[in-house]
């Protein structure tokens, strides 16, 4: 005869054994998985809902990521190959202030004045700062701008420069500008004569013009519709080794002709 303690222990063991086998030996959780079954075979056995769940779990994130990468690559290919913009003219504005939108409109207007598609061809008008105080005010670095300007000039990448007299004379002393008396036609010299800047320096004993004042140009002043225009008497000079001197000739006419303003406003 079992005592009371032994009976309880026996009942507990029987109860545990019953729980262990209540699902039956044939239940799916006890069946050995076929690890050798291919993904393709598993996919065939699934119904539509199971396939969608499986896709969301294992492939959806990868698919989204892949599409984003392809879209990004496609965008850069389009920009670089099919929608490439060529910078065909570069002009530096020295120690000046202006806002981006009016400058962009001004550049596009110049392109249109030459019957060039502004979405394919770009004129670059960029602000450079050689004045320490002004550079600090706008967040520029003088040494960086000076280096970039010099590099562009000696690499024949800069076509023109617009600056106040002090800055203009500094570059003039280094023979950076084209002699306009030699470059322009007689008709152009007569047309622009009252706007010429003739440097009063010993090296210019013959009194040749090396720049043109553009402060009275209504076209040029539209650059500053968003603010700026701090240089009182800006002078335009054509860089001596520019490969686009003929385009600079057209730029002069664009700035100083009565029709130029129509192109700015488009």
Short mmCIF file of C-alpha atoms in Angstrom, two decimals, residues 12-27 29-30:
data_model
loop_
_atom_site.label_atom_id
_atom_site.label_comp_id
_atom_site.label_asym_id
_atom_site.label_seq_id
_atom_site.Cartn_x
_atom_site.Cartn_y
_atom_site.Cartn_z
CA UNK A 12 1.94 14.33 -10.50
CA UNK A 13 4.08 12.13 -12.74
CA UNK A 14 1.01 10.77 -14.55
CA UNK A 15 -0.34 14.29 -15.02
CA UNK A 16 3.00 15.49 -16.50
CA UNK A 17 3.15 12.49 -18.85
CA UNK A 18 -0.40 13.20 -20.01
CA UNK A 19 0.50 16.84 -20.76
CA UNK A 20 3.57 15.80 -22.71
CA UNK A 21 1.56 13.55 -24.98
CA UNK A 22 -1.71 15.49 -25.20
CA UNK A 23 -0.82 16.89 -28.69
CA UNK A 24 -0.17 13.46 -30.05
CA UNK A 25 2.98 12.13 -31.59
CA UNK A 26 1.78 13.08 -35.06
CA UNK A 27 1.48 16.83 -34.31
CA UNK A 29 5.51 20.61 -34.15
CA UNK A 30 7.05 17.19 -33.51
#
